[in-house]
PDB file of C-alpha atoms and ligand atoms in Angstrom:
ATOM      1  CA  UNK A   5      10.233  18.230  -7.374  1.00  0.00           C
ATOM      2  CA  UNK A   6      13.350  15.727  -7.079  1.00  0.00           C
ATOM      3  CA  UNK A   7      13.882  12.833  -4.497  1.00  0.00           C
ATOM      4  CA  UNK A   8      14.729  13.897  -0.998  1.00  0.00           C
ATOM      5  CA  UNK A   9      16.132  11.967   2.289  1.00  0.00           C
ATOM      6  CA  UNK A  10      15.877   8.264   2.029  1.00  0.00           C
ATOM      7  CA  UNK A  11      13.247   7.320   4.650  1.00  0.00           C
ATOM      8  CA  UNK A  12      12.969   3.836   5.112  1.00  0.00           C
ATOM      9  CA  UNK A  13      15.870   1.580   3.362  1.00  0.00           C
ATOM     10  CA  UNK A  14      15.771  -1.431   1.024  1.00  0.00           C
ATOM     11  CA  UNK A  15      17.209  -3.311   3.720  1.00  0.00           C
ATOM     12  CA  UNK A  16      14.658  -1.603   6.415  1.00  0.00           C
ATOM     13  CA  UNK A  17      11.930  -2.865   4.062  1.00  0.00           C
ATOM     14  CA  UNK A  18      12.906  -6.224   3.520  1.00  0.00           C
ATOM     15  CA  UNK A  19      13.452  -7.108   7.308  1.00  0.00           C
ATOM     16  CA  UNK A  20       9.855  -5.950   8.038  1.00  0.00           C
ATOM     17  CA  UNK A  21       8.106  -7.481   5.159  1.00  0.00           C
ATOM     18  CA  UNK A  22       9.769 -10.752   6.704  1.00  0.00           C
ATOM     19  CA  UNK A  23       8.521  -9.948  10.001  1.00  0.00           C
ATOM     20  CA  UNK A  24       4.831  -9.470   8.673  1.00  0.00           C
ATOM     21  CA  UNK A  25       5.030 -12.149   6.520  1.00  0.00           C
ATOM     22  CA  UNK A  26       5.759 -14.728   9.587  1.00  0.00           C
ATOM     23  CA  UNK A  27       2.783 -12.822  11.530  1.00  0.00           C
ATOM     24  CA  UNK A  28       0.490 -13.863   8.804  1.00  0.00           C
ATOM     25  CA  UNK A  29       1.912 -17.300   8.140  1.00  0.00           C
ATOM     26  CA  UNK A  30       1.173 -17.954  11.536  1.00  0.00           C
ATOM     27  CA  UNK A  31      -2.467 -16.540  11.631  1.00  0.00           C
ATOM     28  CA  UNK A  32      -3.601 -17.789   8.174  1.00  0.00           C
ATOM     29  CA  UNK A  33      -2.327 -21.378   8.929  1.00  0.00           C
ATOM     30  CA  UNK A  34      -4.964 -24.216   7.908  1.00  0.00           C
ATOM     31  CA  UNK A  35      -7.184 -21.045   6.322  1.00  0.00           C
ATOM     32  CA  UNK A  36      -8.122 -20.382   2.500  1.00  0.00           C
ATOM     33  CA  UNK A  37      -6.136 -16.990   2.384  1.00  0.00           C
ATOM     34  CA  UNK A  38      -6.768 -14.525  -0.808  1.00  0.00           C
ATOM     35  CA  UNK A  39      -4.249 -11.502  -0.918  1.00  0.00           C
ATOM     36  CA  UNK A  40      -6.131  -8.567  -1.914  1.00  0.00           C
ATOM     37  CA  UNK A  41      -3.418  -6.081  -3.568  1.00  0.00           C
ATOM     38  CA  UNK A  42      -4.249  -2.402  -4.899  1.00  0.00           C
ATOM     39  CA  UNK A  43      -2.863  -1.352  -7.901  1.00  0.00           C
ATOM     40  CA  UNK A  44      -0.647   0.075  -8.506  1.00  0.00           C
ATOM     41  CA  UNK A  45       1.021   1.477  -5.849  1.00  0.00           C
ATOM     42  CA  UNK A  46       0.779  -2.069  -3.456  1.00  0.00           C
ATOM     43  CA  UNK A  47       2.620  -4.162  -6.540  1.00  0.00           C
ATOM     44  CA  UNK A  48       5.958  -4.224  -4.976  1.00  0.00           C
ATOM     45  CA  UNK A  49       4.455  -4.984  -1.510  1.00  0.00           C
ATOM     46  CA  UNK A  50       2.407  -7.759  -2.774  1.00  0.00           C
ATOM     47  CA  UNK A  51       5.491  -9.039  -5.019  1.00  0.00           C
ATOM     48  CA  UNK A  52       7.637  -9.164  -1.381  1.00  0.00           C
ATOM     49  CA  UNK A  53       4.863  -9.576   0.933  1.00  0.00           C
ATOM     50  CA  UNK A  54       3.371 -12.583  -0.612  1.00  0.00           C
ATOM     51  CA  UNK A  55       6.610 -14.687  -1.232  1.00  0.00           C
ATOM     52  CA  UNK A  56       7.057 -14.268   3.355  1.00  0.00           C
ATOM     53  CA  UNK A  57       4.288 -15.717   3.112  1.00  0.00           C
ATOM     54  CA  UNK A  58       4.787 -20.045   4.031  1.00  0.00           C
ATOM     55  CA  UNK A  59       1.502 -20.685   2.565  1.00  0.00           C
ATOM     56  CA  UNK A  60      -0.476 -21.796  -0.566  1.00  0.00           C
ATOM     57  CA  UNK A  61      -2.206 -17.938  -1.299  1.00  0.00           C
ATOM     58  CA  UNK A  62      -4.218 -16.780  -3.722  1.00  0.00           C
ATOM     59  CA  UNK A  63      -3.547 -13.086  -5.240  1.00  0.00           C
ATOM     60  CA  UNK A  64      -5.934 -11.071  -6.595  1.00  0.00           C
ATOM     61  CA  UNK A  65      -5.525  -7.473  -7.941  1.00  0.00           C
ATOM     62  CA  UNK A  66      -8.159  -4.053  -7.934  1.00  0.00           C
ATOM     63  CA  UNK A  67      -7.068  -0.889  -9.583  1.00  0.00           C
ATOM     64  CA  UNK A  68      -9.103   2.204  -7.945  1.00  0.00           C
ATOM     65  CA  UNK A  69      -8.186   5.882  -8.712  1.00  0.00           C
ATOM     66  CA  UNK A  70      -9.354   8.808  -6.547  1.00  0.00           C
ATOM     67  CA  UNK A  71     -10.249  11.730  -8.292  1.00  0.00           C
ATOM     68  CA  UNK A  72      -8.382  14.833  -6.312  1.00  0.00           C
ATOM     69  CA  UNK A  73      -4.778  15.814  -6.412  1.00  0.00           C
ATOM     70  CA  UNK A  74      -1.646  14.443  -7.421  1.00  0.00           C
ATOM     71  CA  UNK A  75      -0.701  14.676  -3.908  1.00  0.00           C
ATOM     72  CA  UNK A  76      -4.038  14.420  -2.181  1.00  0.00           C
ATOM     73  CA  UNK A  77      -7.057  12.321  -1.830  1.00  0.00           C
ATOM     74  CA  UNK A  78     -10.273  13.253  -2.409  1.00  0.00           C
ATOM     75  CA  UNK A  79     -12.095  10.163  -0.646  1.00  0.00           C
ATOM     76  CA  UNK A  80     -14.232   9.547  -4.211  1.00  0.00           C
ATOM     77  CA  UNK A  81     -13.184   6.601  -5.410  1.00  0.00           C
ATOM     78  CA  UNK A  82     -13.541   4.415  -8.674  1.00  0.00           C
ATOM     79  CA  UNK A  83     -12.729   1.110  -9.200  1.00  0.00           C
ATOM     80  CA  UNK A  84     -10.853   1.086 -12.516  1.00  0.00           C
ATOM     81  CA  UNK A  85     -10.301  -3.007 -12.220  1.00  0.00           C
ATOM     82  CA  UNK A  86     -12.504  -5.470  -9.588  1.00  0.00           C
ATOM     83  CA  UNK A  87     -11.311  -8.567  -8.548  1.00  0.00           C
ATOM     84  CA  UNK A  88     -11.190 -11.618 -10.923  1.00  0.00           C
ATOM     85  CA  UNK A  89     -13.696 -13.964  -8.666  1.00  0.00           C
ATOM     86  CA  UNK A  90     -16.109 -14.128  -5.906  1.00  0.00           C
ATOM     87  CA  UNK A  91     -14.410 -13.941  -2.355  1.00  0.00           C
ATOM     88  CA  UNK A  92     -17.600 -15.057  -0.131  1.00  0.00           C
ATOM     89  CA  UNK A  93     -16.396 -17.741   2.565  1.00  0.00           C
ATOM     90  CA  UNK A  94     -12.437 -16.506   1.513  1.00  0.00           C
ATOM     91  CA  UNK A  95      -9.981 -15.002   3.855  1.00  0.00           C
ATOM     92  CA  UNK A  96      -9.437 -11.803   2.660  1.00  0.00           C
ATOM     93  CA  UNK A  97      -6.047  -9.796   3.150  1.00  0.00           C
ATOM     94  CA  UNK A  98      -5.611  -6.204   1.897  1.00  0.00           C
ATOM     95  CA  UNK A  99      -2.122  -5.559   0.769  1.00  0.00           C
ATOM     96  CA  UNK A 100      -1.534  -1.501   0.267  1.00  0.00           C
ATOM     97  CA  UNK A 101       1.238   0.619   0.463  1.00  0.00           C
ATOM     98  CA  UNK A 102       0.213   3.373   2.238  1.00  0.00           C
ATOM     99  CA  UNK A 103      -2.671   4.547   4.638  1.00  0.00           C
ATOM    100  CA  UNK A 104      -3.239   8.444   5.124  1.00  0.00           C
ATOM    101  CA  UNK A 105      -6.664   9.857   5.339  1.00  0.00           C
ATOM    102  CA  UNK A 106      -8.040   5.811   5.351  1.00  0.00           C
ATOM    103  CA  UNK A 107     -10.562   6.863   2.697  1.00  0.00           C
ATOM    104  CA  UNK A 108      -9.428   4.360   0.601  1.00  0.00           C
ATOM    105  CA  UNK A 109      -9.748   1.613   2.688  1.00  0.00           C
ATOM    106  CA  UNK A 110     -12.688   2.729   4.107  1.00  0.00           C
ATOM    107  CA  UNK A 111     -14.256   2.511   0.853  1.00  0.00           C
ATOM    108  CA  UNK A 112     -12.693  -0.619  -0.282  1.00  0.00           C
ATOM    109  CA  UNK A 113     -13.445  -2.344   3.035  1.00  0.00           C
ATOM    110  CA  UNK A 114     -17.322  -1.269   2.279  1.00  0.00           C
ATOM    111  CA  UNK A 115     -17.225  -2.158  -0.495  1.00  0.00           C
ATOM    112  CA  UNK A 116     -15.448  -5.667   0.013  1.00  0.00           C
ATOM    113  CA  UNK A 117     -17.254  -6.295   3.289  1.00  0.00           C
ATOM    114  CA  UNK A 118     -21.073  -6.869   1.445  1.00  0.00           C
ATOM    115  CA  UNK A 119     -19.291  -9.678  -0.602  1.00  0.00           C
ATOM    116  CA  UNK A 120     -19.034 -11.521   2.447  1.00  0.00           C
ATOM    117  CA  UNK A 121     -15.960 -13.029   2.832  1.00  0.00           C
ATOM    118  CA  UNK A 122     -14.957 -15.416   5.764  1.00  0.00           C
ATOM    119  CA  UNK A 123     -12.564 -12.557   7.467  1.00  0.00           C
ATOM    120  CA  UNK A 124     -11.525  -8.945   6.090  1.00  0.00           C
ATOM    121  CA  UNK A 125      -8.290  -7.933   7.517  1.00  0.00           C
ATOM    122  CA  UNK A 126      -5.881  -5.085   6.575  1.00  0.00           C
ATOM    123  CA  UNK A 127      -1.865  -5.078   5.886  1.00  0.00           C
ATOM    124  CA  UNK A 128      -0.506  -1.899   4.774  1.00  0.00           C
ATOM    125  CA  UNK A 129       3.407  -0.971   4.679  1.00  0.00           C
ATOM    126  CA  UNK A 130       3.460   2.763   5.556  1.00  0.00           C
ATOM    127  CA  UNK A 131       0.841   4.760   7.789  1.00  0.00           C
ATOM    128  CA  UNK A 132       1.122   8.144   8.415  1.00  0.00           C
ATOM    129  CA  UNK A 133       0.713   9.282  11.681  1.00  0.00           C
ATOM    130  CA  UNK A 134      -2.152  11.934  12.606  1.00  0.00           C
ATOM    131  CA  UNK A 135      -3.639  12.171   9.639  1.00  0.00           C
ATOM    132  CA  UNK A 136      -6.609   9.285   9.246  1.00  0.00           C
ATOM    133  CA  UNK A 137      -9.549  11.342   8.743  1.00  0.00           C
ATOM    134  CA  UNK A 138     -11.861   8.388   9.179  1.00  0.00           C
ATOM    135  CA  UNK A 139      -9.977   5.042  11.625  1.00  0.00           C
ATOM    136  CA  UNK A 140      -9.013   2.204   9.827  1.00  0.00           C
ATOM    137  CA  UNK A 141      -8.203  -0.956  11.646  1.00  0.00           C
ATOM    138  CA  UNK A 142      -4.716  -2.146  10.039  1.00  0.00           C
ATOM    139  CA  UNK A 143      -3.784  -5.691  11.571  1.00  0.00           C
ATOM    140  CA  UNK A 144      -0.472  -6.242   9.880  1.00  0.00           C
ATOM    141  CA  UNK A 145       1.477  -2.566   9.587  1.00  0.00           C
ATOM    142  CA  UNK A 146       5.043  -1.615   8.322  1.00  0.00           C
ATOM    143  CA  UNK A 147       5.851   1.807   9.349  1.00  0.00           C
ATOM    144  CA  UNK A 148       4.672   4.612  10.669  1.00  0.00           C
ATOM    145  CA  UNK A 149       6.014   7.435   8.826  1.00  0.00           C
ATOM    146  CA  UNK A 150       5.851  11.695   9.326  1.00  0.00           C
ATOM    147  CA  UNK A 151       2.884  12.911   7.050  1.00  0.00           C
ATOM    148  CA  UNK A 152       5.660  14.183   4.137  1.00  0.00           C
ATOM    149  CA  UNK A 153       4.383  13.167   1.013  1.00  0.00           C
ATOM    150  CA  UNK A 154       6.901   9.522   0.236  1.00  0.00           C
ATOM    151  CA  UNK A 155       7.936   8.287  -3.355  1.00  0.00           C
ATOM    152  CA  UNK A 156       9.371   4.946  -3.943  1.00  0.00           C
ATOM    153  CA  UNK A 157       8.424   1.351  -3.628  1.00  0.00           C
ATOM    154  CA  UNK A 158       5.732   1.573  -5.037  1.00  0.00           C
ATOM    155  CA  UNK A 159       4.702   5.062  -4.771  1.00  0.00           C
ATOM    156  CA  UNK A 160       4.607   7.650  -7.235  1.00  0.00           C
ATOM    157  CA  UNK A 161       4.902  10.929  -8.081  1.00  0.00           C
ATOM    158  CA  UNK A 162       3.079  12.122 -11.321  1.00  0.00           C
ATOM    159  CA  UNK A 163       3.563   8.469 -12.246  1.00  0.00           C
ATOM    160  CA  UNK A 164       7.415   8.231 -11.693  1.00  0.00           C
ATOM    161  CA  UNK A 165       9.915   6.720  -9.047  1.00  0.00           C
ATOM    162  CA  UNK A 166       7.432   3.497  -8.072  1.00  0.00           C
ATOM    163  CA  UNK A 167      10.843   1.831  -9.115  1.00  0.00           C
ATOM    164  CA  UNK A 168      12.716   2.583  -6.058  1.00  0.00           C
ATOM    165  CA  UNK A 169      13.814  -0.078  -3.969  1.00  0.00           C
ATOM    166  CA  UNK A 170      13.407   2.495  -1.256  1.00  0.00           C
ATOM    167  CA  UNK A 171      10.777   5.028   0.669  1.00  0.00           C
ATOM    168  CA  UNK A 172      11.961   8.252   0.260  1.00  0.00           C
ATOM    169  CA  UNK A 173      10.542  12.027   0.895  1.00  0.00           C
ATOM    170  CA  UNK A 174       9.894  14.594  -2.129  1.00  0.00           C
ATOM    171  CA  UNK A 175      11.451  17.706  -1.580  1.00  0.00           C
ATOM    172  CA  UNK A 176      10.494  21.156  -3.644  1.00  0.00           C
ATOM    173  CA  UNK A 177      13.030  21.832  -5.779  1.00  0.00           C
ATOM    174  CA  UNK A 178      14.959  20.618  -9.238  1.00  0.00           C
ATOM    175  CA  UNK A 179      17.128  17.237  -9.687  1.00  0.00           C
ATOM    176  CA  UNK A 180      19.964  18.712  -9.594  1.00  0.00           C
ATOM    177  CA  UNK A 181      21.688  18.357 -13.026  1.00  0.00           C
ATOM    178  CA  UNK A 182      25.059  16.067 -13.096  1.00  0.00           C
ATOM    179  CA  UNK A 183      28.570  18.230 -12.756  1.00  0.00           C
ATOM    180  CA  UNK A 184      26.967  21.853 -11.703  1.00  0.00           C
ATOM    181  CA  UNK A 185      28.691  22.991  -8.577  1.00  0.00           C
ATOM    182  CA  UNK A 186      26.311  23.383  -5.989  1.00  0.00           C
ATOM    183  CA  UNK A 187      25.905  26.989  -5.557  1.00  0.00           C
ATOM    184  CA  UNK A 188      26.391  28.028  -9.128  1.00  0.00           C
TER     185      UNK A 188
HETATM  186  P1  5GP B 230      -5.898   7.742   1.676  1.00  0.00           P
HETATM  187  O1  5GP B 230      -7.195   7.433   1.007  1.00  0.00           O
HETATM  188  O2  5GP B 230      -5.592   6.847   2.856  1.00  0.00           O
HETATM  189  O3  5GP B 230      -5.770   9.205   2.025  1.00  0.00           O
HETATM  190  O4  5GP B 230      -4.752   7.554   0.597  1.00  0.00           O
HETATM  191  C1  5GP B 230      -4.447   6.340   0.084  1.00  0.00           C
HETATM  192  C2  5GP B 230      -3.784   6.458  -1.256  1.00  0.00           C
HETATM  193  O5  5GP B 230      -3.277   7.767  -1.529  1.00  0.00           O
HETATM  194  C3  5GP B 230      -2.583   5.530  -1.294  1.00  0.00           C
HETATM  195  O6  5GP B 230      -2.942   4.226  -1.686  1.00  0.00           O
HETATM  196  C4  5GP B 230      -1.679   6.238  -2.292  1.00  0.00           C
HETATM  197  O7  5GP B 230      -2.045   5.848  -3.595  1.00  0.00           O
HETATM  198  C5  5GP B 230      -1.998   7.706  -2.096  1.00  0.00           C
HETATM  199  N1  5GP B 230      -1.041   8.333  -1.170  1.00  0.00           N
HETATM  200  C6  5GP B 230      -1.264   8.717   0.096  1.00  0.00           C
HETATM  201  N2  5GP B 230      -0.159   9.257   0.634  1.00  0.00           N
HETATM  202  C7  5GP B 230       0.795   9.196  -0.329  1.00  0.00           C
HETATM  203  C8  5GP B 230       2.185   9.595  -0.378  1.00  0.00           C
HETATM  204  O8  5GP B 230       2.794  10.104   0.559  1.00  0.00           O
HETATM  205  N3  5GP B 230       2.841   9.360  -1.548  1.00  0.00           N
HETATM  206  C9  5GP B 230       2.233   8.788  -2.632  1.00  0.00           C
HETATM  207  N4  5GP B 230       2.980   8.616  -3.712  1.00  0.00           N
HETATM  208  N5  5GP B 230       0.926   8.411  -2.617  1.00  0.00           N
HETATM  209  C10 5GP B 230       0.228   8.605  -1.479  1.00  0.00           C
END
């Protein structure tokens, strides 16, 4: 597998996470708000995210796996890491990086819900169109996106290439290897 087209920029990112941050700034003014980020693929959305955010926010962090493919999820989910404290009364904001069956958040809005915070509200930056198996109400969304399977920002493939500053599409196919011609 190697990286493909470039799907959504640095740049394209970073204007949108302004935009959303502005959005929330506005909604969550006067409120106790608790950013809600899930590891890892939401780090570099939270890092960004959070810091368009004009307000005094708390961050807290889960780590959940879903037992399944590399490229697919299952809809089982564990949580590897729960949240540091309670959240009853708080403003709760999911930050995650990518929506596409909305198992995940299905679960971890379940799961969050019974704790009883003050509001539960979704952002996400990427959503795939067409492909939620069960709805998930996202307030605060990036991008929709084609369901291609993205790297970058965040997200990984087989652990790699959550270091790119960008959102790009993984193609079939080898890196190809510095100075061979194409076609030889
Ligand atoms: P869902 O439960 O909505 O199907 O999937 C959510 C999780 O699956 C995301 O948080 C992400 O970890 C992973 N995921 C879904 N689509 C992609 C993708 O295109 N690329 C990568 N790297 N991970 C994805």
């Amino acid at each position: 597998m190697r990286i493909g087209r470039v799907l959504i920029s640095a740049e394209q990112i970073q204007a949108r996470l302004a935009e959303m941050g502005a959005q929330i700034t506005a909604d969550y003014r006067g409120k106790d708000l608790l950013l809600v980020a899930v590891l890892k693929g939401a780090f570099m959305v939270m890092a960004d995210l959070s810091r368009h955010i004009a307000l005094p926010v708390d961050l807290d962090f889960m780590a959940v796996s879903s037992y399944g493919e590399a490229t697919r999820t299952s809809g089982v989910v564990r949580i590897l890491k729960d949240l540091d404290r309670e959240i009853s009364g708080r403003h709760v904001l999911i930050v995650e990086d990518i929506v596409d069956s909305g198992l995940t958040l299905q679960y971890l809005r379940r799961n969050l819900e019974v704790r009883r915070p003050a509001s539960l509200e979704i952002a996400t930056l990427l959503s795939k169109s067409g492909l939620q198996v069960v709805p998930v109400s996202v307030r605060y969304m990036g991008f929709e996106i084609p369901p291609d399977f993205v790297i970058g920002y965040g997200l990984d493939y087989l652990g790699q290439y959550r270091n790119l500053p960008y959102v790009a599409v993984m193609e079939e196919g080898e890196e190809p290897a510095e100075g061979t011609p194409s076609g030889a």
